[in-house]
Short mmCIF file of C-alpha atoms and ligand atoms in Angstrom, two decimals:
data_model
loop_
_atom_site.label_atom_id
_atom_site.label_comp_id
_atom_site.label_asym_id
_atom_site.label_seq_id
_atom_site.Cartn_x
_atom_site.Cartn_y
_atom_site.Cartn_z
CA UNK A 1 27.39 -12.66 -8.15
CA UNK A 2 26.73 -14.78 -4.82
CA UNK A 3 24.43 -11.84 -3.28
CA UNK A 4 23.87 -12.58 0.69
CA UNK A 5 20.67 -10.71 0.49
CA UNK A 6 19.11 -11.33 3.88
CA UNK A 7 16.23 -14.38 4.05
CA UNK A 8 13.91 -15.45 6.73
CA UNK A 9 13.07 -18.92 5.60
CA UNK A 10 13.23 -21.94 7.25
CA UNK A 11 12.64 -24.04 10.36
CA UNK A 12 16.06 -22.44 12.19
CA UNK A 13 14.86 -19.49 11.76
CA UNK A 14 10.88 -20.04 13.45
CA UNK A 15 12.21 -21.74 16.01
CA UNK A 16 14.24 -18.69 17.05
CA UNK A 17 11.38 -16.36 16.41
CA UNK A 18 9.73 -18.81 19.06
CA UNK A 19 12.20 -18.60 21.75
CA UNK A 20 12.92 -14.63 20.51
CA UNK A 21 9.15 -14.07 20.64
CA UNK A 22 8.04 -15.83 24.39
CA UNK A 23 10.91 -13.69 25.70
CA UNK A 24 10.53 -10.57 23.97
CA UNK A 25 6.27 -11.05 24.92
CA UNK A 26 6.92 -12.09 28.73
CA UNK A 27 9.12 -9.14 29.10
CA UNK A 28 7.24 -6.69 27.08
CA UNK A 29 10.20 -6.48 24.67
CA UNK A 30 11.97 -4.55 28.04
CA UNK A 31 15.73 -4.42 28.67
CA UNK A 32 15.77 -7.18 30.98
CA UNK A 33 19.70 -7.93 32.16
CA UNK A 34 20.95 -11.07 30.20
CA UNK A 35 20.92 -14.65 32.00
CA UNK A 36 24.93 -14.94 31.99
CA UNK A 37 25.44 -11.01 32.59
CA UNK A 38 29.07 -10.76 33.12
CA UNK A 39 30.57 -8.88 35.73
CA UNK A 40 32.67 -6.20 34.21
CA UNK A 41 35.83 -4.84 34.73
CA UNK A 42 38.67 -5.67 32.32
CA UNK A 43 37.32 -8.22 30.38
CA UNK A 44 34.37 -5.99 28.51
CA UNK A 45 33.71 -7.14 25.17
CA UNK A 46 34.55 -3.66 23.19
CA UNK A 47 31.54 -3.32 20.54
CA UNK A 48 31.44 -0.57 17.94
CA UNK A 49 28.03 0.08 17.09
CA UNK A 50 27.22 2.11 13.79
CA UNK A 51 23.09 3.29 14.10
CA UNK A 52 22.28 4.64 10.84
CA UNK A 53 20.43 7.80 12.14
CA UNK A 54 17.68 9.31 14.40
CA UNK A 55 14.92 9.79 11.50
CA UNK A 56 12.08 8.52 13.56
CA UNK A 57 9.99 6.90 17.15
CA UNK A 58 10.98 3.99 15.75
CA UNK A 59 14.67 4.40 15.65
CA UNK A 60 14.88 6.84 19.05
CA UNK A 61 13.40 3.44 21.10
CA UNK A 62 15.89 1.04 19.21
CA UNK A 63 19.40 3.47 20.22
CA UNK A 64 17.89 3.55 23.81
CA UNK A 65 18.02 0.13 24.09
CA UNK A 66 20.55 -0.71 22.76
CA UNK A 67 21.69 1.82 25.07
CA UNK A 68 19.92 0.10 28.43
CA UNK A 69 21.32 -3.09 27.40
CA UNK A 70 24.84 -2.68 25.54
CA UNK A 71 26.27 -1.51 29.28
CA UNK A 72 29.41 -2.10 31.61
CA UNK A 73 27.48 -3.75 33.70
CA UNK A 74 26.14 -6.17 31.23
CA UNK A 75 29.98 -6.77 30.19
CA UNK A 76 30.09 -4.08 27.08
CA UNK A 77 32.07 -0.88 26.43
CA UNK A 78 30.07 0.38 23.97
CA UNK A 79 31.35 3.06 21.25
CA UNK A 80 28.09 4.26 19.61
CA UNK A 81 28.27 6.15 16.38
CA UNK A 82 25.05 7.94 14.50
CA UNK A 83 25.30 8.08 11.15
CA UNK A 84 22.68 10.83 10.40
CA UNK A 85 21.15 8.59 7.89
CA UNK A 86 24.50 8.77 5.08
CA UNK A 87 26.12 5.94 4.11
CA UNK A 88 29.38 7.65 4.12
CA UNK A 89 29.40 8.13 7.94
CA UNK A 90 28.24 4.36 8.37
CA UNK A 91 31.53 3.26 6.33
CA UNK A 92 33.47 5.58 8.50
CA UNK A 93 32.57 4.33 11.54
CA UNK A 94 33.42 0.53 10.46
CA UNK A 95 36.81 1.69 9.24
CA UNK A 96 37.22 3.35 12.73
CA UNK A 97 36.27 0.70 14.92
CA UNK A 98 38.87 -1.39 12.95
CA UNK A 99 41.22 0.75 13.30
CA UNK A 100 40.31 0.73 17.52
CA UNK A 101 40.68 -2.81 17.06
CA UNK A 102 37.35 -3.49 18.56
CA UNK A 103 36.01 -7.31 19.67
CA UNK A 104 32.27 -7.19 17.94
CA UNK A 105 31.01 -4.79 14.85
CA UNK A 106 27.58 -4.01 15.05
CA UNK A 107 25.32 -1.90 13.26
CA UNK A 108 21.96 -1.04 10.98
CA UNK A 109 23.08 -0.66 7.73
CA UNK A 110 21.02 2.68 6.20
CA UNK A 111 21.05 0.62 2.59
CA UNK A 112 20.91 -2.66 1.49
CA UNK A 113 23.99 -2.82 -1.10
CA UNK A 114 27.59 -0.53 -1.00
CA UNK A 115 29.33 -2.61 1.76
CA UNK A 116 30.91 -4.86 -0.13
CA UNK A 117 34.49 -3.14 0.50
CA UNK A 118 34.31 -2.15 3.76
CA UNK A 119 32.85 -5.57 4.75
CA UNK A 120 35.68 -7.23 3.34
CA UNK A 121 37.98 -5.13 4.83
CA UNK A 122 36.11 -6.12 8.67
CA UNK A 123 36.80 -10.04 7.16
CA UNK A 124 40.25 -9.51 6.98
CA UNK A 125 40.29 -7.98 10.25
CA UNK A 126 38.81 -10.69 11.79
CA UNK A 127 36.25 -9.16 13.79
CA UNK A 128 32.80 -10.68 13.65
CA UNK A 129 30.11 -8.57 12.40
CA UNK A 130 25.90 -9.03 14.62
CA UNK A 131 24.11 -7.04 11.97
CA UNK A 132 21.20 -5.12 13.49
CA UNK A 133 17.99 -4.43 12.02
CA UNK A 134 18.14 -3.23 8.87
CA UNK A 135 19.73 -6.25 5.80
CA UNK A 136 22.72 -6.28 3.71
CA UNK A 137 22.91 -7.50 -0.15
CA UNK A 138 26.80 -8.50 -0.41
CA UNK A 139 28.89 -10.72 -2.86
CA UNK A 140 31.02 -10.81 0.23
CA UNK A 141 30.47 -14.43 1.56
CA UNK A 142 29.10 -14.53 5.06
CA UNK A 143 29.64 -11.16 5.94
CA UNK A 144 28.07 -11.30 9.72
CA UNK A 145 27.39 -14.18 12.01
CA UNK A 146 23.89 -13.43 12.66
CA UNK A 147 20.98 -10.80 12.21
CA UNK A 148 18.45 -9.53 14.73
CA UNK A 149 15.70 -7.79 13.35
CA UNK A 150 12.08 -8.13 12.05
CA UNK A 151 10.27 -9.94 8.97
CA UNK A 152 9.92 -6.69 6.78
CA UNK A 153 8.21 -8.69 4.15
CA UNK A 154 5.39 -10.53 6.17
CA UNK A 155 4.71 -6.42 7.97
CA UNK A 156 3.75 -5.43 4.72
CA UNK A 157 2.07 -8.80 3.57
CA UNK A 158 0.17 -8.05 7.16
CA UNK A 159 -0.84 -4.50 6.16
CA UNK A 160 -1.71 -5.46 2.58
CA UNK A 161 -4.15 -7.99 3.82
CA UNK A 162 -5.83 -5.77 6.11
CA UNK A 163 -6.59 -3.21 3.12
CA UNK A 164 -7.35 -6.13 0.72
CA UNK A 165 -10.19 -7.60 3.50
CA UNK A 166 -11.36 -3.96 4.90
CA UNK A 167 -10.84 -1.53 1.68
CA UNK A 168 -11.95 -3.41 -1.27
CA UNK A 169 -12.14 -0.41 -3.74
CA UNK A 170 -8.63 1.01 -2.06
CA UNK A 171 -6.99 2.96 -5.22
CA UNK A 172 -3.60 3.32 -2.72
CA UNK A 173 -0.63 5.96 -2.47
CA UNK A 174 2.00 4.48 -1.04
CA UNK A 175 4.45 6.40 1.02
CA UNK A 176 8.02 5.12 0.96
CA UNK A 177 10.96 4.46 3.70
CA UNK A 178 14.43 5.28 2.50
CA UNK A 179 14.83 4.07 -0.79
CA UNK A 180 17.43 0.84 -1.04
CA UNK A 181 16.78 -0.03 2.73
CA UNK A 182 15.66 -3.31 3.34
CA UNK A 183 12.87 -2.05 5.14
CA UNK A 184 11.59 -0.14 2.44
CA UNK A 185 12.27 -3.06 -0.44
CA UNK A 186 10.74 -5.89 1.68
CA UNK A 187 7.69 -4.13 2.88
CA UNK A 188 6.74 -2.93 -0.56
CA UNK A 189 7.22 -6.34 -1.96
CA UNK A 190 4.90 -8.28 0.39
CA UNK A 191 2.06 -5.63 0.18
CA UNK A 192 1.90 -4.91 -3.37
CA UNK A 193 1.98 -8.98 -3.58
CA UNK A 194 -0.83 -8.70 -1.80
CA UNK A 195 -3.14 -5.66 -2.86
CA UNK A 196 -1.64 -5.86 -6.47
CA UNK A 197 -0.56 -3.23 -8.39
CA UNK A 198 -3.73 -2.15 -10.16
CA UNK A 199 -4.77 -0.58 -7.06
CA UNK A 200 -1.71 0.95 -6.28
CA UNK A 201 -2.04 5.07 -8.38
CA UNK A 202 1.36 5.97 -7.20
CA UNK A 203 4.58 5.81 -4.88
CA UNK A 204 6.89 8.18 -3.20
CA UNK A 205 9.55 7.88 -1.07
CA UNK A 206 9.22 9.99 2.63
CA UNK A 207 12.82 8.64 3.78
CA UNK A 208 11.39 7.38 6.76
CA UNK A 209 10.90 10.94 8.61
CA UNK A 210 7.60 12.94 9.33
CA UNK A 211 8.38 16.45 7.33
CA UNK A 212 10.08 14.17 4.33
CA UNK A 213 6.06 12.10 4.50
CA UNK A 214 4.33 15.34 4.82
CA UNK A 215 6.35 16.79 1.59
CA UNK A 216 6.03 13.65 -0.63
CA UNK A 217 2.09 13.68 0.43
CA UNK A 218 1.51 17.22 -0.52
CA UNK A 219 2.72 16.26 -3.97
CA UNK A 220 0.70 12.93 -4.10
CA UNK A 221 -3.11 14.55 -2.87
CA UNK A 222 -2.29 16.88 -6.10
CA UNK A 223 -1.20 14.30 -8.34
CA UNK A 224 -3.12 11.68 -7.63
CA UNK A 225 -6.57 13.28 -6.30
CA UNK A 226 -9.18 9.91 -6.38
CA UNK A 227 -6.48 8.54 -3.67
CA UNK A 228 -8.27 6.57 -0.95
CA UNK A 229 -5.96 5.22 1.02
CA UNK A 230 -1.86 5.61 2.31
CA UNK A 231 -0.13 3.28 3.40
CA UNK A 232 3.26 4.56 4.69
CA UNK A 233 6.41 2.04 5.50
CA UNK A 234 6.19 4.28 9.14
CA UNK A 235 4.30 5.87 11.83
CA UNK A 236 6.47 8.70 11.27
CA UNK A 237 5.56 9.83 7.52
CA UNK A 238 1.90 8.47 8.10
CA UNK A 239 1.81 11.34 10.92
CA UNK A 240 3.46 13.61 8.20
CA UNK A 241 0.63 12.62 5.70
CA UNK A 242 -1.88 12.96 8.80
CA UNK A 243 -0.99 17.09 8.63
CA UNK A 244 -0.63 16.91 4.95
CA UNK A 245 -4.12 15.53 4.61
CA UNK A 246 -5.31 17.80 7.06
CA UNK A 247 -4.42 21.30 5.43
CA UNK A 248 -5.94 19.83 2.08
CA UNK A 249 -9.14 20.19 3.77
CA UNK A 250 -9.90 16.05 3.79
CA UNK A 251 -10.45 14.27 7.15
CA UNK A 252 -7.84 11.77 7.90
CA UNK A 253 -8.89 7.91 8.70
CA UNK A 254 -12.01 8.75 6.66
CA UNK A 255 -11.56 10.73 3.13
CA UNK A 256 -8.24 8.86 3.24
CA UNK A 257 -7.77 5.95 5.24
CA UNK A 258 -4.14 5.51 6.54
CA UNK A 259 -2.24 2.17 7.19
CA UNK A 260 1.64 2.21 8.59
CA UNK A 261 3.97 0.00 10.28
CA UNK A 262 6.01 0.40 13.34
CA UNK A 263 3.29 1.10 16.37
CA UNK A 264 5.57 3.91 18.27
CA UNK A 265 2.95 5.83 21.05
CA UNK A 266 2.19 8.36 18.45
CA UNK A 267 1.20 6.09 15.68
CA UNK A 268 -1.15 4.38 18.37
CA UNK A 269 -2.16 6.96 19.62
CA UNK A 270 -3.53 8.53 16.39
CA UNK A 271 -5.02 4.65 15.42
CA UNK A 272 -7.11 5.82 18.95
CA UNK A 273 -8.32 9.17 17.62
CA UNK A 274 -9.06 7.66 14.17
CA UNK A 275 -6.60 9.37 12.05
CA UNK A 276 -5.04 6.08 11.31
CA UNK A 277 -6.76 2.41 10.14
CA UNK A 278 -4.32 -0.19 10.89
CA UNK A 279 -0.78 -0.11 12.48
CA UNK A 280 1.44 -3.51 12.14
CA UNK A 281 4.10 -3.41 15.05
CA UNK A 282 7.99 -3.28 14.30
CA UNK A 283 9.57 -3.77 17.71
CA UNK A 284 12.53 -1.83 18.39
CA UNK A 285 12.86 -2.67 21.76
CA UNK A 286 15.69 -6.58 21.65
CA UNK A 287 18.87 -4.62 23.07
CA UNK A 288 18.88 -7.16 25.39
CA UNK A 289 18.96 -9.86 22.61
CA UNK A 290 21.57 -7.99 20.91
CA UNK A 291 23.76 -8.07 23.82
CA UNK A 292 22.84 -11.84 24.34
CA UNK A 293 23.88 -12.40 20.81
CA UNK A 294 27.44 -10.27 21.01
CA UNK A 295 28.71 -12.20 23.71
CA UNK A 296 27.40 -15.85 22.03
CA UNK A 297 29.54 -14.37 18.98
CA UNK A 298 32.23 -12.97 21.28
CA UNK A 299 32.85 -16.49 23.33
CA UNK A 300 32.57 -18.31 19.65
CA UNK A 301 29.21 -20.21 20.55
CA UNK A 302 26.38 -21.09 17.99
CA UNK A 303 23.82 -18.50 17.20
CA UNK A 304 21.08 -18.94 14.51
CA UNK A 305 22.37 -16.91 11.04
CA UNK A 306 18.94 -14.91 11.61
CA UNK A 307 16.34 -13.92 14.57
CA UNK A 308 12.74 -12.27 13.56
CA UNK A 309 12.02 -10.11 16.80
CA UNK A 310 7.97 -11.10 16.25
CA UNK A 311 5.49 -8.18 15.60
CA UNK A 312 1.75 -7.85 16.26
CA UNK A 313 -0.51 -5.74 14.46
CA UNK A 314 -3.64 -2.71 15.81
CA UNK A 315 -6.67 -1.88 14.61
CA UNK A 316 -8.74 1.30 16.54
CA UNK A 317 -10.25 -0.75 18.84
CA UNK A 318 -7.09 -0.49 20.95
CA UNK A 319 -7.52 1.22 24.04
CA UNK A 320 -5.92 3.83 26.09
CA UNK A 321 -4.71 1.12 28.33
CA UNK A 322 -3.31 -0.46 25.92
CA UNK A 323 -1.08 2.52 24.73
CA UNK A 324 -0.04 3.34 27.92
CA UNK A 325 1.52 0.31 28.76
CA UNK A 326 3.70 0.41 26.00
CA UNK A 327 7.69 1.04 26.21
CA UNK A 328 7.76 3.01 23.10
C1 GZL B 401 12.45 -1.14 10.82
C2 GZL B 401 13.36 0.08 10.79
C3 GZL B 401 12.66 1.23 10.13
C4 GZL B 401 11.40 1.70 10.87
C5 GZL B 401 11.48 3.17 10.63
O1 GZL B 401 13.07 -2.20 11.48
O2 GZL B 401 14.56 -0.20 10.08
O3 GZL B 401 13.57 2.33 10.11
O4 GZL B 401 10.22 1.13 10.37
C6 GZL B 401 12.96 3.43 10.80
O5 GZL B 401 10.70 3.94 11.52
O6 GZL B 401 13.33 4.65 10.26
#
C-alpha cells in the first residue's frame, strides 16, 4: 500500500514555513485581504469547505477565519459544512459538493485514514482538493494539491522537551485528542520520543473537548494516583482536567503540573493564573493563506505540496499584555 500519510520534511517545505511564518508574524496571523484579491461578481471560485466540528477555542478561531477570509469579496462563494466531529457527515459533504459541481474541495479531515473512496471519487471528478489542517493517510495517489496546517509532531517534541528540562521526575498522564486524527498521532509521537515511555503511567483519549478531558481525568487521578504531570493534546481538555483536578482536592499547576498545546485566550490565560506550566501555540488563524492557496490551485499555478503555519510556545511569565493582544 502507497500510504500518502502527510510529511513535513524537506527544504520546500522550510522555505514555505519561512515565507508562511514572516507573514503570518507581521500580521499577527490576522485575516489580512490577499495581494491579488479578485473583484467578485461572476467569476467566484465556488469552494466547498467540510470543517470537521466545533469541539474546541481552537477550532471556533480556525471556522472564523476561514470565514473572514473565504469571502465574495476576496473572490469565493463559500459553502461551509460542520461535520459535528463524524466522519460520516465529512464524506457527505464531499459527495455533495461533487454533486454541486464545485471549483475547489477543502476541508479538515476529523481522521487520518477512511477517505480512500470518497477521495477517489473527488479524482475522478476532477476537482482539486487544499486539505486544511488536520492529515490524510490514503493509498489514493496524490489526493490534494497542497496542505496548510501545523507541524503536529515538532508541538509535541516542543512540549516533551519542556517537561524533560523542567520536570525531571514527571511520572505523566497524558490526555488524548481524537483518536486516529493526525493531531492526536503526531503529537503523541514526538513527545513520548522525547520524555520516553517509562515516565509516561497512562493515556486517555478526551476527543479534543473540555467535558470529554474532564471525564477521562476523573478516571486517570483514580487510576493512576502518583500522577505528576498532564499533558493534554489541547487547551480545551487541559481546562477540563484543570476542574477535574480541582474537585479532587489537588491544586492545579502545582500537585499536578499541566502542559497543552494550542494557546487559545483561555489556555493563556490559565498559564497566567498558574493552573497551567507550558502552552505550545497551534495557530488557527491562515484563512487568508487558505484563500491565497485556493485561487493558486484554482488558476493552476505552483503551490508547495505542504505549508507549516509556524507556532511559538508560553511559559507563565507571559503577561496580561501579552494575552490581550491576541486574536484568539
Ligand atoms: C490542530 C487541530 C486540533 C487542535 C484542537 O491543528 O486540528 O483540533 O489542537 C482541535 O483544539 O480540536
Amino acid at each position: 500500500m502507497v500510504s500518502n500519510k502527510m510529511r513535513t520534511r524537506g527544504l520546500t517545505a522550510t522555505m514555505a514555513v519561512l515565507a508562511l511564518g514572516l507573514a503570518a508574524c507581521s500580521s499577527g496571523g490576522g485575516d489580512e485581504k490577499p495581494a491579488d484579491d479578485n473583484k467578485g461578481g461572476d467569476d467566484l471560485i465556488s469552494v466547498g469547505f467540510s470543517q470537521l466540528g466545533a469541539e474546541s477555542g481552537w477550532r471556533t478561531a480556525n471556522t472564523e477565519s476561514v470565514k473572514a477570509s473565504l469571502t465574495e469579496e476576496n473572490g469565493i462563494e463559500l459553502n461551509f459544512v460542520d461535520a459535528q466531529q463524524k466522519q460520516e457527515n465529512q464524506i457527505k459533504a464531499l459527495r455533495d459538493f461533487i454533486d454541486q459541481g464545485v471549483d475547489v474541495i477543502a476541508f479538515s479531515p476529523v481522521v487520518e485514514t477512511g477517505w480512500d473512496e470518497v477521495l477517489q471519487e473527488i479524482k475522478d471528478a476532477d476537482i482539486p482538493v487544499v486539505l486544511v489542517d488536520r492529515t490524510v493517510d490514503t493509498t489514493v495517489e496524490d489526493p490534494y494539491v497542497t496542505w496548510i496546517g501545523a507541524d503536529f509532531k515538532q508541538e509535541g517534541t516542543t512540549a516533551g522537551e519542556w517537561v524533560k528540562a523542567n520536570v525531571p521526575d514527571a511520572k505523566i498522564f497524558e490526555l488524548q485528542g481524537t483518536l486516529g486524527s493526525g493531531a492526536q498521532v503526531d503529537r503523541e509521537e514526538g513527545f513520548d520520543a522525547v520524555v520516553g515511555a517509562e515516565n509516561i503511567v497512562g493515556k486517555a483519549s478526551g476527543n479534543f473537548t473540555r467535558a470529554e478531558g474532564k471525564a477521562a481525568m476523573e478516571a486517570a487521578l483514580q487510576a493512576y494516583p502518583d500522577m505528576n504531570l498532564v499533558f493534554a493534546h489541547n487547551d480545551d481538555m487541559g481546562l477540563g482536567a484543570i476542574e477535574a483536578i480541582t474537585d479532587a482536592g489537588k491544586v492545579p499547576g502545582k500537585d499536578i503540573k499541566i502542559v497543552t498545546i494550542d494557546g487559545v485566550r483561555d489556555g493563556l490565560q490559565a498559564l497566567k493564573d498558574g493552573k497551567f506550566n507550558y502552552v505550545v501555540e497551534c495557530n488557527p488563524v491562515f484563512g487568508d493563506q487558505i484563500v491565497d492557496a485556493i485561487k493558486k490551485v484554482h488558476n493552476g499555478e505552483d503551490v508547495p505540496k505542504e505549508t507549516i503555519v509556524v507556532d511559538k510556545a508560553f511559559d507563565q511569565t507571559i503577561t496580561q499584555e501579552e494575552i490581550d493582544a491576541r486574536l484568539y
